[in-house]
C-alpha positions as a printed Julia matrix, in Angstrom:
264×3 Matrix{Float64}:
 33.43  148.97  80.01
 34.2   152.2   81.91
 36.07  149.94  84.37
 38.21  148.65  81.55
 39.2   152.19  80.48
 40.15  152.95  84.1
 42.19  149.84  84.2
 44.06  150.7   81.08
 44.79  154.26  82.37
 46.01  152.84  85.66
 48.24  150.35  84.06
 49.67  153.24  81.8
 50.31  155.29  84.79
 52.37  152.45  86.45
 54.19  151.99  83.1
 55.02  155.7   82.94
 56.4   155.52  86.46
 58.72  152.63  85.42
 59.89  154.65  82.4
 60.61  157.68  84.68
 62.36  155.45  87.24
 64.79  154.04  84.69
 65.87  157.58  83.85
 65.94  159.0   87.41
 67.52  156.3   89.65
 71.24  156.01  89.17
 71.35  152.18  89.45
 68.94  152.05  86.44
 70.09  155.14  84.45
 73.65  153.86  84.07
 72.38  150.61  82.7
 70.04  152.45  80.29
 72.42  154.98  78.76
 75.98  154.1   79.68
 78.16  152.35  77.12
 81.71  151.14  77.85
 84.48  151.81  75.37
 87.63  149.87  74.23
 88.22  146.46  75.45
 85.48  146.84  78.12
 82.75  147.66  75.62
 79.73  145.32  75.88
 77.11  146.96  73.77
 74.9   143.91  73.78
 74.15  144.15  77.49
 73.31  147.88  77.3
 70.98  147.1   74.35
 69.44  144.34  76.35
 68.59  146.6   79.17
 66.93  149.09  76.81
 64.85  146.12  75.59
 64.16  145.02  79.14
 62.55  148.44  79.98
 60.15  147.96  77.04
 59.34  144.32  77.88
 58.81  145.04  81.71
 56.44  147.93  80.93
 54.48  145.68  78.42
 54.29  142.71  80.85
 53.17  145.02  83.66
 50.29  146.21  81.62
 49.44  142.68  80.48
 49.4   141.41  84.03
 47.42  144.29  85.63
 44.72  144.33  83.01
 44.53  140.56  82.73
 44.14  140.26  86.49
 41.16  142.71  86.49
 39.62  141.26  83.36
 40.37  137.47  83.0
 38.33  137.31  79.8
 41.0   139.46  78.15
 44.03  137.66  79.47
 44.61  135.66  76.2
 43.89  138.62  73.98
 46.53  141.06  75.2
 49.56  141.51  72.91
 52.46  143.86  72.34
 55.51  144.69  70.27
 58.11  142.96  72.35
 58.78  139.2   73.05
 59.19  138.48  76.78
 61.86  136.01  76.25
 65.12  137.53  77.37
 68.7   136.18  77.17
 71.32  137.46  79.82
 75.09  137.52  79.4
 75.34  133.88  80.68
 73.42  132.54  77.82
 70.41  131.81  80.05
 66.94  132.44  78.6
 64.54  134.0   81.08
 60.83  134.69  80.43
 60.12  138.1   81.86
 56.75  138.2   83.74
 55.19  139.81  86.8
 55.39  137.24  89.66
 52.91  136.81  92.53
 55.12  138.64  95.08
 57.64  141.6   94.75
 60.38  139.34  96.03
 59.82  136.79  93.39
 59.74  139.45  90.66
 62.99  140.89  91.98
 64.56  137.43  91.91
 63.58  136.88  88.34
 64.81  140.26  87.29
 68.12  139.67  89.06
 68.65  136.73  86.69
 68.04  138.88  83.69
 70.32  141.67  85.12
 73.14  139.28  85.8
 72.88  139.57  89.63
 72.46  143.33  89.74
 70.37  143.19  92.94
 69.93  146.9   93.4
 68.46  147.4   89.9
 66.31  144.38  90.21
 64.76  145.47  93.47
 64.1   149.03  92.26
 62.25  147.64  89.31
 60.27  145.07  91.26
 59.09  147.73  93.72
 57.71  149.81  90.93
 56.12  146.76  89.34
 54.23  145.89  92.52
 53.32  149.43  93.69
 49.6   150.45  93.89
 48.36  153.18  91.56
 45.55  155.28  92.88
 43.57  157.25  90.24
 41.36  160.24  91.22
 39.94  161.56  87.99
 36.24  162.58  87.98
 36.25  162.96  84.24
 37.55  159.45  83.83
 34.91  158.1   86.28
 32.18  159.84  84.17
 33.06  158.12  80.89
 30.38  155.55  79.88
 31.06  152.94  77.14
 28.84  150.11  76.05
 31.26  147.52  74.28
 31.62  144.29  76.51
 35.23  143.67  77.48
 34.81  140.02  76.36
 34.58  141.16  72.66
 37.85  143.18  72.77
 41.59  142.64  72.5
 44.39  144.88  73.67
 47.62  146.01  71.87
 50.47  147.63  73.63
 53.37  149.87  72.49
 55.28  150.0   75.83
 57.59  152.93  74.97
 56.8   154.48  71.55
 59.91  156.38  70.28
 62.45  154.31  72.21
 65.52  155.86  70.74
 64.28  159.38  71.82
 63.7   157.91  75.27
 67.22  156.51  75.48
 68.88  159.69  74.1
 66.98  161.74  76.45
 67.21  165.21  74.77
 65.36  167.62  76.87
 65.93  170.85  74.91
 63.66  170.05  71.86
 61.19  172.77  71.2
 57.45  171.91  70.43
 56.03  172.55  67.09
 52.32  173.54  67.33
 52.25  172.2   70.77
 53.71  168.77  69.68
 57.28  167.6   70.48
 58.64  166.09  67.26
 61.56  164.47  69.04
 63.38  164.31  72.45
 62.45  162.77  75.73
 59.01  164.46  75.76
 58.06  162.51  72.57
 58.34  159.23  74.33
 54.85  157.74  74.92
 53.18  154.7   76.47
 50.38  153.65  74.12
 47.59  151.17  74.84
 44.75  150.47  72.57
 41.57  148.25  72.55
 39.97  146.89  69.46
 37.15  144.62  68.54
 38.31  140.95  68.03
 35.93  140.25  65.25
 36.6   143.25  63.06
 39.76  144.77  64.24
 38.06  148.21  64.6
 39.66  150.39  67.28
 37.35  151.07  70.25
 39.5   153.12  72.75
 43.05  154.02  73.53
 45.28  155.66  76.17
 48.12  157.95  75.36
 50.4   158.44  78.34
 53.11  161.01  78.29
 55.52  160.08  81.1
 57.77  163.17  80.57
 55.14  165.89  80.14
 56.71  168.37  82.64
 59.79  168.56  84.83
 59.63  170.12  88.25
 62.36  172.88  88.46
 62.95  172.16  92.13
 63.09  168.43  92.5
 64.07  167.88  88.78
 61.61  164.98  88.75
 59.32  164.42  85.7
 55.56  164.42  85.8
 53.22  162.95  83.22
 49.78  163.15  81.99
 47.35  160.91  79.97
 44.69  161.39  77.31
 41.0   159.73  76.89
 39.03  161.84  75.17
 40.5   162.86  71.92
 37.54  163.65  69.62
 33.75  164.17  69.54
 31.25  161.3   69.19
 29.63  160.96  65.75
 26.0   162.1   65.88
 23.53  159.31  65.22
 26.06  156.5   65.56
 26.13  153.77  68.13
 28.76  151.6   69.87
 32.29  151.87  68.62
 31.13  153.69  65.5
 30.43  156.73  67.75
 34.13  157.13  68.14
 35.35  156.11  64.63
 37.55  158.51  62.77
 35.51  159.12  59.77
 37.47  162.2   58.55
 40.71  160.32  58.14
 44.09  160.75  59.85
 47.25  162.48  58.6
 50.52  161.53  60.29
 53.26  164.27  59.67
 56.58  165.35  60.83
 56.57  168.96  59.88
 53.55  171.28  59.65
 54.29  172.13  56.1
 53.68  168.53  55.14
 50.3   168.62  56.66
 49.54  171.89  54.79
 50.63  170.36  51.59
 48.38  167.26  52.2
 45.39  169.38  53.11
 45.88  171.59  50.12
 45.98  168.53  47.78
 42.86  167.07  49.36
 41.0   170.44  48.95
 41.25  169.86  45.15
 39.46  166.54  45.28
 35.76  166.84  44.3
 33.44  165.87  47.05
 35.83  166.26  50.01
């Protein structure tokens, strides 16, 4: 099970690299954010590339995890359909091919023969990711991979990812919007019950190097303490509830209301 967690982290790191690549390399960045005006405007193609970034990240995670854990291959899902229509009316099923060359050729069809963009993406898809994290190696989990399923949100907060605002200030250490709020999310849950077991949150745009102007990311594993006396997935179950909020005052209002409920 620890091997599965490491596989999910590794796949999320590759996904984060692809997300950063799409914003840093000119051949991809212009496809991601540029929009022609007037008679030359073709918003559909620009929107399709935004979708392609999501789809490609999703398929990379599915491919990498499924290759390492064949028993999970038919139980990995995500938010995006991998059927993609290009400007020529051709439907292409986006997937990771056996070789980098084949993946580039497939992506070239999606991108209407934009060879430079296709080769950049294919190289990122087939690169090796090496993890060196003693804390990750020390994690021990007991749930068999064959009892789990995976769900992927390839780029959470896609609109913020596209807009790319970098000057948003954090609130209590959390970025409410902007490029830093774009995340790669991967979760595993029990097939029989739907109960969550583990998850990876990857921040592709955690910090920007002031010299190279390149972004660096980070990921999270451990996000709470195990429940005393519980076993298996229940050790990590959120028994106290979860409050999702936009502004801190909303959280304070909810907590104040809960404080008035007897027994809580």
